[in-house]
Coordinates of C-alpha atoms in Angstrom, one line a residue:
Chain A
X1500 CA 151.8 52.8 140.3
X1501 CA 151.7 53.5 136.8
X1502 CA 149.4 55.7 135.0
X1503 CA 147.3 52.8 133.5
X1504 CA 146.5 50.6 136.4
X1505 CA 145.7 53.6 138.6
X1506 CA 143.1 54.4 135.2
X1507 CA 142.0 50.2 135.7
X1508 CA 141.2 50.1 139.3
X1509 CA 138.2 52.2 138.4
X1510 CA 135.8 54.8 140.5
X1511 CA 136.5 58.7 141.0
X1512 CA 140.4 60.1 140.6
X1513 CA 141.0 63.0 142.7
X1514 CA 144.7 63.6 141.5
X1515 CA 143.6 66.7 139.6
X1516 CA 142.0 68.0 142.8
X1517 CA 145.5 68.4 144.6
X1518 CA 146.6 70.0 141.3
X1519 CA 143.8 72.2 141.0
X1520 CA 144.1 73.3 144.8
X1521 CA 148.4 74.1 144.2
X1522 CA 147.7 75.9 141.4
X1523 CA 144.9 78.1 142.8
X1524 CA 147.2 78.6 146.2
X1525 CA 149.6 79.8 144.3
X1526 CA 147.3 82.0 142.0
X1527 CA 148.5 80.9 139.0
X1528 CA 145.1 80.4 138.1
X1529 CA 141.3 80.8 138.8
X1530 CA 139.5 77.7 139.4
X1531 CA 136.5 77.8 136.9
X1532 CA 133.5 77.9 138.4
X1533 CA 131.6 74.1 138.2
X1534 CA 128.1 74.0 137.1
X1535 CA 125.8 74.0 139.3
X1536 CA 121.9 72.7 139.6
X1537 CA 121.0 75.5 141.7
X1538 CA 117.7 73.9 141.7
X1539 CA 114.2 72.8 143.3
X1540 CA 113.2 69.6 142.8
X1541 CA 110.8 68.3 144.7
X1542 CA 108.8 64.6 145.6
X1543 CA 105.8 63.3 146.6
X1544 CA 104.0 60.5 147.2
X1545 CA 100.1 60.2 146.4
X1546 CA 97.3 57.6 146.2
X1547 CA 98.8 55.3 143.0
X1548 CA 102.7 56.1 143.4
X1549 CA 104.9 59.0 143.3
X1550 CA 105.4 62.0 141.0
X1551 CA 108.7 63.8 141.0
X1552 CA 109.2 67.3 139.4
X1553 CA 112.3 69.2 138.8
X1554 CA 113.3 72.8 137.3
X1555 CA 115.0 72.9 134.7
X1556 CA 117.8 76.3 134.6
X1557 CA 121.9 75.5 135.2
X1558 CA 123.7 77.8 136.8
X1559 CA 127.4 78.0 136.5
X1560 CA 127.9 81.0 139.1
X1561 CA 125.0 83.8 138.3
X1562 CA 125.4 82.7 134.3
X1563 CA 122.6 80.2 133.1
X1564 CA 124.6 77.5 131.5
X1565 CA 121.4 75.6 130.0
X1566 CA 117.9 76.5 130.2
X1567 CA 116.5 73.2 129.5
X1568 CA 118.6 70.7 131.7
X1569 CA 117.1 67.4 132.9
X1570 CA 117.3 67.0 136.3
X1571 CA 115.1 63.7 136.3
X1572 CA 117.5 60.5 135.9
X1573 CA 116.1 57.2 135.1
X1574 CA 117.4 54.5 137.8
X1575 CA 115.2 51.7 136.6
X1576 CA 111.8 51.6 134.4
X1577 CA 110.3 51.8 138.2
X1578 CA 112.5 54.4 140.1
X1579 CA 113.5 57.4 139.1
X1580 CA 115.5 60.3 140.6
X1581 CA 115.9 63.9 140.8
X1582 CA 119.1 65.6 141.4
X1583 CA 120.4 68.7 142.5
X1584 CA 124.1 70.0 143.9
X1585 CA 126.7 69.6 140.9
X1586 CA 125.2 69.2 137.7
X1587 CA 128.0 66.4 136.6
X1588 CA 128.0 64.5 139.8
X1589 CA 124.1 64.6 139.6
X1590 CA 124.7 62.8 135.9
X1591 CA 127.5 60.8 136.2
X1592 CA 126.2 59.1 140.1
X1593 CA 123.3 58.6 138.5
X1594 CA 124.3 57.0 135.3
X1595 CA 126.4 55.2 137.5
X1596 CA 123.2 53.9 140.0
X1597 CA 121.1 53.1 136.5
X1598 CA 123.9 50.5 135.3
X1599 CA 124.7 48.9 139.0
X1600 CA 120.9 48.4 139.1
X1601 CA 120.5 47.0 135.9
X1602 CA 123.6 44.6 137.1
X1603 CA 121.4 43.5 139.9
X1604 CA 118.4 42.8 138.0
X1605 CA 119.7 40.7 136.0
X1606 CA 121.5 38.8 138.9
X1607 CA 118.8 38.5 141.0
X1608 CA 115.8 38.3 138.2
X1609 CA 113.6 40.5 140.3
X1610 CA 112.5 44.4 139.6
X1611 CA 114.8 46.5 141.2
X1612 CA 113.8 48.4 144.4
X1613 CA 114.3 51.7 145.6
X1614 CA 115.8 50.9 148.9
X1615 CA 118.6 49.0 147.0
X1616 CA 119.5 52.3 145.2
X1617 CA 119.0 54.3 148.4
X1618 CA 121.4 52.1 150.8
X1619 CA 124.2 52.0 147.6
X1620 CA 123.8 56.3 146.8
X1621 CA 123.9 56.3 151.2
X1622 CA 127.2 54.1 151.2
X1623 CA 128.9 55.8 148.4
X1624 CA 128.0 59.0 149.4
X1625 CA 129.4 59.0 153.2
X1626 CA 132.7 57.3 151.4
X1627 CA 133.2 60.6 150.0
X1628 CA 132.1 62.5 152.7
X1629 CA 130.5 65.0 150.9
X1630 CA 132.9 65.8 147.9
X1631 CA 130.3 64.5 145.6
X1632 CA 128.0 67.2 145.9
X1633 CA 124.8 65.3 145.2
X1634 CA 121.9 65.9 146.4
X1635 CA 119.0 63.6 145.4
X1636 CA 115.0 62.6 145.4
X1637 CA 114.7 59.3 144.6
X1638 CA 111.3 58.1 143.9
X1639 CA 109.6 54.8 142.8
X1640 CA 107.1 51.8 143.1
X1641 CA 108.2 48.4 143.9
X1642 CA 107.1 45.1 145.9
X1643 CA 107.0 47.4 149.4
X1644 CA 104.8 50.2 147.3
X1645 CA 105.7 53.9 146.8
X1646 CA 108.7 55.1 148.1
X1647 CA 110.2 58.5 148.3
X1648 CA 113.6 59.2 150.2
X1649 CA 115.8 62.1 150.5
X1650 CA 119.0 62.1 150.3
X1651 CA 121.5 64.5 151.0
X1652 CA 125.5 65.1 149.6
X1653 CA 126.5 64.2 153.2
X1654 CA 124.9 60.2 152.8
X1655 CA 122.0 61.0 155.5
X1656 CA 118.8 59.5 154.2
X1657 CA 115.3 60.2 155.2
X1658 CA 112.0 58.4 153.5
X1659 CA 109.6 61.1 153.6
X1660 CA 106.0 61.1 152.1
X1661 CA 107.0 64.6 150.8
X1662 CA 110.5 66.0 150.0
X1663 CA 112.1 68.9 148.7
X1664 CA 115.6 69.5 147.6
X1665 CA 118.1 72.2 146.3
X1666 CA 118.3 75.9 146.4
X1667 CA 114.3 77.0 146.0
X1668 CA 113.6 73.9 148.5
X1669 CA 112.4 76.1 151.3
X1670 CA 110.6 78.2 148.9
X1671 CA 108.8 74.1 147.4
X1672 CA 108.5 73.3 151.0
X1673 CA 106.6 75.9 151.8
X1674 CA 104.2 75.0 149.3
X1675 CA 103.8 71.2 150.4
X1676 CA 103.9 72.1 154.4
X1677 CA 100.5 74.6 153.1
X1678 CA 98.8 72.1 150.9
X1679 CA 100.1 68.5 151.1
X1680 CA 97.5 65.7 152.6
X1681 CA 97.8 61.6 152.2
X1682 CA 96.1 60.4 149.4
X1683 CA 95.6 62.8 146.6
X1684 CA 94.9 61.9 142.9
X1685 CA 97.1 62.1 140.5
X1686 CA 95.4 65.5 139.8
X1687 CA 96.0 67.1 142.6
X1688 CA 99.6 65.7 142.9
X1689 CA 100.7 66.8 139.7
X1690 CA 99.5 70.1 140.8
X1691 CA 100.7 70.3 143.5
X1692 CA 103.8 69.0 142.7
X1693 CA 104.1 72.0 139.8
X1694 CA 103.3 74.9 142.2
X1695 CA 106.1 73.8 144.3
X1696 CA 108.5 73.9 141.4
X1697 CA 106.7 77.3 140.5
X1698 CA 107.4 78.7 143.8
X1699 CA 110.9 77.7 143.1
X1700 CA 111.4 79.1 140.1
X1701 CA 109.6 82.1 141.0
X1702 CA 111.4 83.2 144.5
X1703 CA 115.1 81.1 143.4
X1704 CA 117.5 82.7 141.4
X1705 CA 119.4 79.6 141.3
X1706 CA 115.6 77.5 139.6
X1707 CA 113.8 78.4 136.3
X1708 CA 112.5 77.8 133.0
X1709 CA 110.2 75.2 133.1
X1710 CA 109.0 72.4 134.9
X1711 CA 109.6 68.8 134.1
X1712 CA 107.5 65.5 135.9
X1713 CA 107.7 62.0 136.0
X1714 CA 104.9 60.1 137.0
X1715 CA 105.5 56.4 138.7
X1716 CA 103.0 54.1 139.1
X1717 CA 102.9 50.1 139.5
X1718 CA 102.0 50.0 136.2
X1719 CA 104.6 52.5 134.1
X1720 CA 106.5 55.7 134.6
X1721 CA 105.6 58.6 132.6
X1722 CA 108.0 61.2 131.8
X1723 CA 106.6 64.9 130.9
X1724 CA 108.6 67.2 129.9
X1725 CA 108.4 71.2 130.1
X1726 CA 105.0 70.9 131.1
X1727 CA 105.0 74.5 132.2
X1728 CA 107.3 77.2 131.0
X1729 CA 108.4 81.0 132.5
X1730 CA 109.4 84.0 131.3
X1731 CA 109.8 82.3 127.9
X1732 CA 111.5 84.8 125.4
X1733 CA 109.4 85.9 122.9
X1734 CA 110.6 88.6 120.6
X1735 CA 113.4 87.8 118.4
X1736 CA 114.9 90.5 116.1
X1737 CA 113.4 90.7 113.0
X1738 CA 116.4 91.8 111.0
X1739 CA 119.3 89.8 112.1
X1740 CA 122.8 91.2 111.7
X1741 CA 124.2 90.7 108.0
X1742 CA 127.8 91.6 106.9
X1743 CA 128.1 91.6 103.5
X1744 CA 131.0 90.4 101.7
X1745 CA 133.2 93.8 101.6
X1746 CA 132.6 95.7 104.6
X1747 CA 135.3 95.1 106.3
X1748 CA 138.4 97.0 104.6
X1749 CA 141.8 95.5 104.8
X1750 CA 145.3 96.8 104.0
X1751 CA 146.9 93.2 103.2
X1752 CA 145.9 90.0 101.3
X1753 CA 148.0 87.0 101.7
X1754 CA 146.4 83.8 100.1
X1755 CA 147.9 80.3 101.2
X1756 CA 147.1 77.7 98.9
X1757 CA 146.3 74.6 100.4
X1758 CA 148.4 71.5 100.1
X1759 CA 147.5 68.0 100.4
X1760 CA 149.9 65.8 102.0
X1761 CA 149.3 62.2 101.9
X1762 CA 151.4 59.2 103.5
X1763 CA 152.3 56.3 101.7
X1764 CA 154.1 53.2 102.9
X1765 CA 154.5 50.0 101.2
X1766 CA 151.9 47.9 101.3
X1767 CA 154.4 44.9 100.6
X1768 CA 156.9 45.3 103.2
X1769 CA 156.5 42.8 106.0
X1770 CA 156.3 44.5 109.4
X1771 CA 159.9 42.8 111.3
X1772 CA 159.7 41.7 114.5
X1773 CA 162.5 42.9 116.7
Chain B
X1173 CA 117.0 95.9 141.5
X1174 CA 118.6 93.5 143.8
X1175 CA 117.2 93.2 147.3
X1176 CA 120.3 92.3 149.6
X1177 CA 123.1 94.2 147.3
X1178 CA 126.2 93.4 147.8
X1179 CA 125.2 92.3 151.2
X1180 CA 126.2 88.5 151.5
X1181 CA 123.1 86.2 152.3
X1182 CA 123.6 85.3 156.0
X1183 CA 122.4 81.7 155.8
X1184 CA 124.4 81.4 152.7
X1185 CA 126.8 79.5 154.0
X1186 CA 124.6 77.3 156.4
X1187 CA 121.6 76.1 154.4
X1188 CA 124.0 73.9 152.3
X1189 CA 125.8 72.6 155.9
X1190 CA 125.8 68.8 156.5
X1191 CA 122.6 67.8 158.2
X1192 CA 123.0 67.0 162.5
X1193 CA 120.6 65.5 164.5
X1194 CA 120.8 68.8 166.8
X1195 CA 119.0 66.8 169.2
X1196 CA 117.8 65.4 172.3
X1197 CA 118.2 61.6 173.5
X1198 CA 117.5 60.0 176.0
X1199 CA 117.4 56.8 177.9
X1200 CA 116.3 55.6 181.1
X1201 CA 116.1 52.1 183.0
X1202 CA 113.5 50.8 185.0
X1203 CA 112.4 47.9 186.7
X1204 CA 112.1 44.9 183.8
X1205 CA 113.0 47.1 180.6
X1206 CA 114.0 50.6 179.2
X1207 CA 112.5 53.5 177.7
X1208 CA 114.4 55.3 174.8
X1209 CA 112.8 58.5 173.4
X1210 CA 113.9 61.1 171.2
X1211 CA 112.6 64.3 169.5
X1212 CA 112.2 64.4 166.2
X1213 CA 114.3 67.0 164.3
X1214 CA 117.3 67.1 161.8
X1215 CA 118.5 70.3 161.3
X1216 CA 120.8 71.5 158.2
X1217 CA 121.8 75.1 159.6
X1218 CA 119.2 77.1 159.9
X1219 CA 117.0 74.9 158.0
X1220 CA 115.1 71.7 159.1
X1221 CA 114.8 69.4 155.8
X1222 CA 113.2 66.6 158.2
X1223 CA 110.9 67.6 160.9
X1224 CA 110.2 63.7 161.8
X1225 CA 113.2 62.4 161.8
X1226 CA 113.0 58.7 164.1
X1227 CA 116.7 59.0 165.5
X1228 CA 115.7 55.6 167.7
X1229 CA 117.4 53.0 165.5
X1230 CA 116.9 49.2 165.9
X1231 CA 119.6 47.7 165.9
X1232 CA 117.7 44.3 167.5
X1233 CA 114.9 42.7 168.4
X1234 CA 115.7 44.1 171.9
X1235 CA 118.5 46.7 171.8
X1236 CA 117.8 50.1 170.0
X1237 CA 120.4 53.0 169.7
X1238 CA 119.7 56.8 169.9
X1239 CA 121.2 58.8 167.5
X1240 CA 122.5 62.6 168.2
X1241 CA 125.7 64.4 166.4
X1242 CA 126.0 64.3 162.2
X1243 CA 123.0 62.1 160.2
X1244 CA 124.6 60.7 157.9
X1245 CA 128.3 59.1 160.5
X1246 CA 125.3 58.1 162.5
X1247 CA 123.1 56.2 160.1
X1248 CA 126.2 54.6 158.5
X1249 CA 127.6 53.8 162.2
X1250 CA 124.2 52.0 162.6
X1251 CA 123.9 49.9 159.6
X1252 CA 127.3 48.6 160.0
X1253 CA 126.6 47.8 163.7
X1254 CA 123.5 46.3 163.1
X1255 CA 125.2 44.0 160.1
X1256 CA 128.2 42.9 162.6
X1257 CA 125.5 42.3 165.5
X1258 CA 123.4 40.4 162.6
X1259 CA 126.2 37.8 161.7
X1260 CA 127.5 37.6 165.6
X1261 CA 123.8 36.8 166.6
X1262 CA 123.6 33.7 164.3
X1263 CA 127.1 32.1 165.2
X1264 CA 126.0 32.7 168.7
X1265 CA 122.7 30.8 168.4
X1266 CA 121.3 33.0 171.2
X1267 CA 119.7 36.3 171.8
X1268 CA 123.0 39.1 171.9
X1269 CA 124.5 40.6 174.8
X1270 CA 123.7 44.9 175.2
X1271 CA 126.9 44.9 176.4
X1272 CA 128.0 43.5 173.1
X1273 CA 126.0 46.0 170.6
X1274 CA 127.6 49.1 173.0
X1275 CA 130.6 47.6 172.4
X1276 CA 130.9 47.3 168.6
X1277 CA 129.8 51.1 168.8
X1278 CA 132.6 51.6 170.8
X1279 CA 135.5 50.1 168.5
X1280 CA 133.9 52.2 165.3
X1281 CA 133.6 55.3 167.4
X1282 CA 137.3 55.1 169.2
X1283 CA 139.3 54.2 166.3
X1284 CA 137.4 56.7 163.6
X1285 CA 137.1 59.5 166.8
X1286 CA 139.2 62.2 164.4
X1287 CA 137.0 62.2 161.6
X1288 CA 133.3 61.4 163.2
X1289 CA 130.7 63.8 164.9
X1290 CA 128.6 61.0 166.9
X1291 CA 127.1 61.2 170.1
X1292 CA 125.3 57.8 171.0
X1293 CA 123.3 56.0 173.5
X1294 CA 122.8 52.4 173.7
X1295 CA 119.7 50.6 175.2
X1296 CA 118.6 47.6 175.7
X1297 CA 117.4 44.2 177.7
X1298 CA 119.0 41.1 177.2
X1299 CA 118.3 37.4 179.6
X1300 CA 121.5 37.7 181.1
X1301 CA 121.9 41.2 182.6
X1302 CA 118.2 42.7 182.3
X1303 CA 117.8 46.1 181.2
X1304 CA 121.3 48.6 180.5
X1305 CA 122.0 51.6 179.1
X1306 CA 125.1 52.4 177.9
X1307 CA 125.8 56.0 177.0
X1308 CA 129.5 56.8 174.1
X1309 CA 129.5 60.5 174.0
X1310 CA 131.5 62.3 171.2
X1311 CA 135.3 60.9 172.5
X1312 CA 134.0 57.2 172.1
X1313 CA 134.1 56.5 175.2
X1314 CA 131.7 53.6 176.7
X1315 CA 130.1 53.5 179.8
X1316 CA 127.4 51.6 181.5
X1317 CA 124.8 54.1 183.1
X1318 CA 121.1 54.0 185.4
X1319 CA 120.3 56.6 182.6
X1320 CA 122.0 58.7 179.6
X1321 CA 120.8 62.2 177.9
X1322 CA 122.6 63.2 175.1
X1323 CA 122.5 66.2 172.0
X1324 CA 122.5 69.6 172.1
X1325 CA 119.1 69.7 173.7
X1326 CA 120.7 67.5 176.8
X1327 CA 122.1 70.1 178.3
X1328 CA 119.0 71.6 179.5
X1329 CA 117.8 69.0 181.6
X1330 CA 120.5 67.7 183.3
X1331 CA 119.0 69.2 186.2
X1332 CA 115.5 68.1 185.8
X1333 CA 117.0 64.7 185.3
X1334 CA 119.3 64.7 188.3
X1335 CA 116.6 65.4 190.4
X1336 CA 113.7 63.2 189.2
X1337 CA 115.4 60.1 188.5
X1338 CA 114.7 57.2 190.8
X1339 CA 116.4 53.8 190.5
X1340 CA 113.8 50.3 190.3
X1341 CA 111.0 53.0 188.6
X1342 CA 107.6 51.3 187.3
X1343 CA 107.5 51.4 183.7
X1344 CA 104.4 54.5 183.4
X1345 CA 107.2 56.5 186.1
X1346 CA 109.6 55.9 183.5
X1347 CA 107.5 57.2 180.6
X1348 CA 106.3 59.9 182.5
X1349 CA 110.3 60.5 183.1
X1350 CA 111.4 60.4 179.4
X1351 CA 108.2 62.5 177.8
X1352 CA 108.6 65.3 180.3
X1353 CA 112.8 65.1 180.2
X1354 CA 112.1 65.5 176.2
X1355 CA 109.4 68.0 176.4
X1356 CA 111.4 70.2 178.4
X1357 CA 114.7 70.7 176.2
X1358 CA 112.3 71.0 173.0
X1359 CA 111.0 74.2 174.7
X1360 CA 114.5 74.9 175.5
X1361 CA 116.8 74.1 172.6
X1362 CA 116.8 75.4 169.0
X1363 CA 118.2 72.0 167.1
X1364 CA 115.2 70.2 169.1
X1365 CA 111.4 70.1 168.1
X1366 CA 108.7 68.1 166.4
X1367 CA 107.6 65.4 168.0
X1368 CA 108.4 62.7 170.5
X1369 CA 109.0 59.2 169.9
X1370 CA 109.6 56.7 172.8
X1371 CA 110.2 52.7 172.6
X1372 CA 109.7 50.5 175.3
X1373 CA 112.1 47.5 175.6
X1374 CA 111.4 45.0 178.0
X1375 CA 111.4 41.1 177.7
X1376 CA 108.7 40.5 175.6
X1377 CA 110.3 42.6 172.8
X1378 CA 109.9 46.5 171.7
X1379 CA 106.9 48.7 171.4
X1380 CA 106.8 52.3 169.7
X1381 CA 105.0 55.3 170.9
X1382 CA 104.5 58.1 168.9
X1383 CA 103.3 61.8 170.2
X1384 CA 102.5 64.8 168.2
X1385 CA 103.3 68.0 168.6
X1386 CA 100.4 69.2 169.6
X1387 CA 100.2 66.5 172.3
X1388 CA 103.1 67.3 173.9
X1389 CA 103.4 67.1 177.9
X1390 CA 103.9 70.4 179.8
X1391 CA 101.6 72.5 177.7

């Protein structure tokens, strides 16, 4: 098949995979490390809705890659997920979800629900059998009330009142197993939902720097960002490093003028036809 | 300083592992219906990420499915049965054969047998055969049985089972059967816990049955 239909039938192409895997065989080369969420992003459902909270560090092996990633993707102006696993996956799946939904919206003329997006992450999930390293929180208020389901890279669901996911999830879990109970306010839940993130960030390496929340009621869906931050840097040198012109010494100077070549074709000739 | 050194973490490996219903099942007839009942745990290595897991999936008004092996080949082997059974129920016009249900399992699990980890158990009452359980353990095999246990927690009570299981029992016998059967590995097995959850299944439909942890028999 040629290049561009194989590029038109759409989806995920895992050619560079098999490339990736005969190169590193052969140790030609060292597979870069992918960037990870090493994350805790937890769920919870309270009296009104569902808030959802996410770190907000990227790890790409033990370096941060970003210190202020958002983890909290919007599906639809009612449901919104957290992801953790492989920070593109998390991005692109979801980006994915948020278009398919709007699709069916507009199809169907109805707000979208969360078990819609839950059956098609499910399905396309267990297609890949776990090479999309996704693992997600999706969270939202629609006809059937508040909804919060887990779902993990493998395509297993579970709709859960409270869920945690990611690397500090046991640390978050501990947290909600100690303190959640049915029918908080949206007080306690935010609270509660930011000491299980805290807990993350605290006792996982792979979770830190602050903690973002989303708020979904039947009404609207609030996003707050870095409502909480830690270990935030806070001394900066006062005298930054300045080279002036001159310190360097050099033995040779070679200057290369630069030329400006410009492309000219007649404006009259007719283009033939062969 | 670092607390483990160089020292890799053990569970490293095993809290990112696929999620099985490390489990028990099982399912048991008696005169006029069936009992199904499960425990209640998913386990992801050494983690549990759901703790009340309902592993009895309906799949009709009268036949349920137990679910033991990997989550997620299990919940996708569900909805696709229950979709087929769907569509075969209204060109039939009439309530579905169990025999029919076991069988769809059957063809999914027999053909896809290389790359699937599913244990499952079939139950159900239908007009024309009464109550039947049909038990398709991890080849994909399908056989009818009296009763089926299945999971990792299974093997523990194949005695207890062996011994205490009567053909033509009343309905609370059969109960009493299932809760104890299931109590029993929980206290046994690692990959089973939480709580119990039973469904009767008898002519006049399904009814659940939920029991805590802390109401567990045998305590």
């Amino acid at each position: 098949m040629s290049y561009t239909n194989k590029l038109l039938q759409g989806g995920f192409n895992f050619d560079n995979h098999l490339r990736n895997k005969a190169l590193a065989d052969k140790k030609l080369v060292t597979e870069p490390k992918t960037t990870k969420t090493g994350t805790t992003i937890v769920g919870l459902i309270y009296k009104d809705g569902v808030v959802i909270a996410a770190d907000s560090r990227a790890t790409g092996g033990s370096t941060v890659m970003d210190k202020d990633i958002l983890k909290i993707h919007r599906l639809a102006d009612n449901i919104y997920c957290c992801g953790a696993g492989t920070a593109a996956d998390c991005n692109f799946v979801t980006l994915k979800m948020e278009a398919e939904l709007e699709l069916i919206k507009l199809n169907t003329g109805r707000q979208s629900r969360i078990s819609t997006a839950v059956s098609r992450f499910c399905n396309m999930l267990f297609r890949y059998q776990g090479y999309i390293g996704t693992a997600l929180i999706v969270g939202g208020v629609d006809v059937d009330g508040a909804q919060l389901c887990s779902i993990s890279p493998h395509g297993n669901c579970s709709y859960l009142p409270y869920a945690t996911m990611g690397s500090g999830s046991l640390a978050a879990m501990s947290i909600f197993e100690a303190k959640y109970q049915d029918d908080l306010t949206l007080e306690q839940a935010r609270a509660l939902a930011i000491e299980a993130i805290e807990a993350g960030i605290i006792h996982d390496e792979g979770s830190g720097s602050t903690v973002n929340l989303c708020v979904i009621t039947n009404k609207e869906s609030k996003m707050e960002m870095n409502v909480k931050s830690y270990n935030k840097r806070d001394w900066y040198n006062p005298n930054p490093y300045k080279f002036p012109k001159g310190s360097t010494p050099f033995f040779k100077e070679l200057i290369f003028p630069k030329v400006d070549v410009t492309n000219v074709s007649d404006p009259n000739q007719k283009m033939i036809a062969e | 300083f670092v607390q483990n050194g160089n020292k890799k973490n053990l569970f490293e490996k095993d809290i990112g592992a696929p999620e099985t219903t490390g489990t028990t099942i099982l399912a048991v007839s008696y005169d006029g219906g069936v009992i199904v009942a499960a425990d209640s745990r998913t386990s992801s290595g050494p983690y549990i990420p759901d703790r009340t897991t309902d592993k009895l999936e309906y799949i009709d008004d009268k036949i349920f499915c137990l679910r033991s092996g990997s989550a997620a080949d299990t919940q996708t082997i569900c909805h696709y049965v229950r979709h087929y059974l769907g569509m075969h129920k209204i060109e039939l016009g009439k309530a579905p054969h169990v025999k029919t249900a076991a069988k769809l399992f059957n063809q999914i699990l027999y053909s896809n047998k290389d790359r699937l980890l599913a244990g499952i158990i079939v139950a159900g009452w239908d007009p024309y055969d009464g109550p039947q359980v049909f038990s398709l353990p991890l080849g994909g095999s399908c056989t009818k049985v009296p009763y089926a246990i299945g999971g990792s927690g299974s093997g523990f009570i194949y005695g207890y089972c062996d011994a205490n299981f009567k053909e033509n029992m009343t309905k609370e016998e059969a109960e009493k059967f299932a809760k104890n059967a299931i109590a029993l590995a929980i206290s046994r097995d690692n990959s089973s816990g939480g709580c119990i959850r039973v469904v009767d299944i008898n002519k006049d439909g399904f009814k659940r049955q939920f029991i805590p942890n802390n109401d567990l028999p045998l305590r």
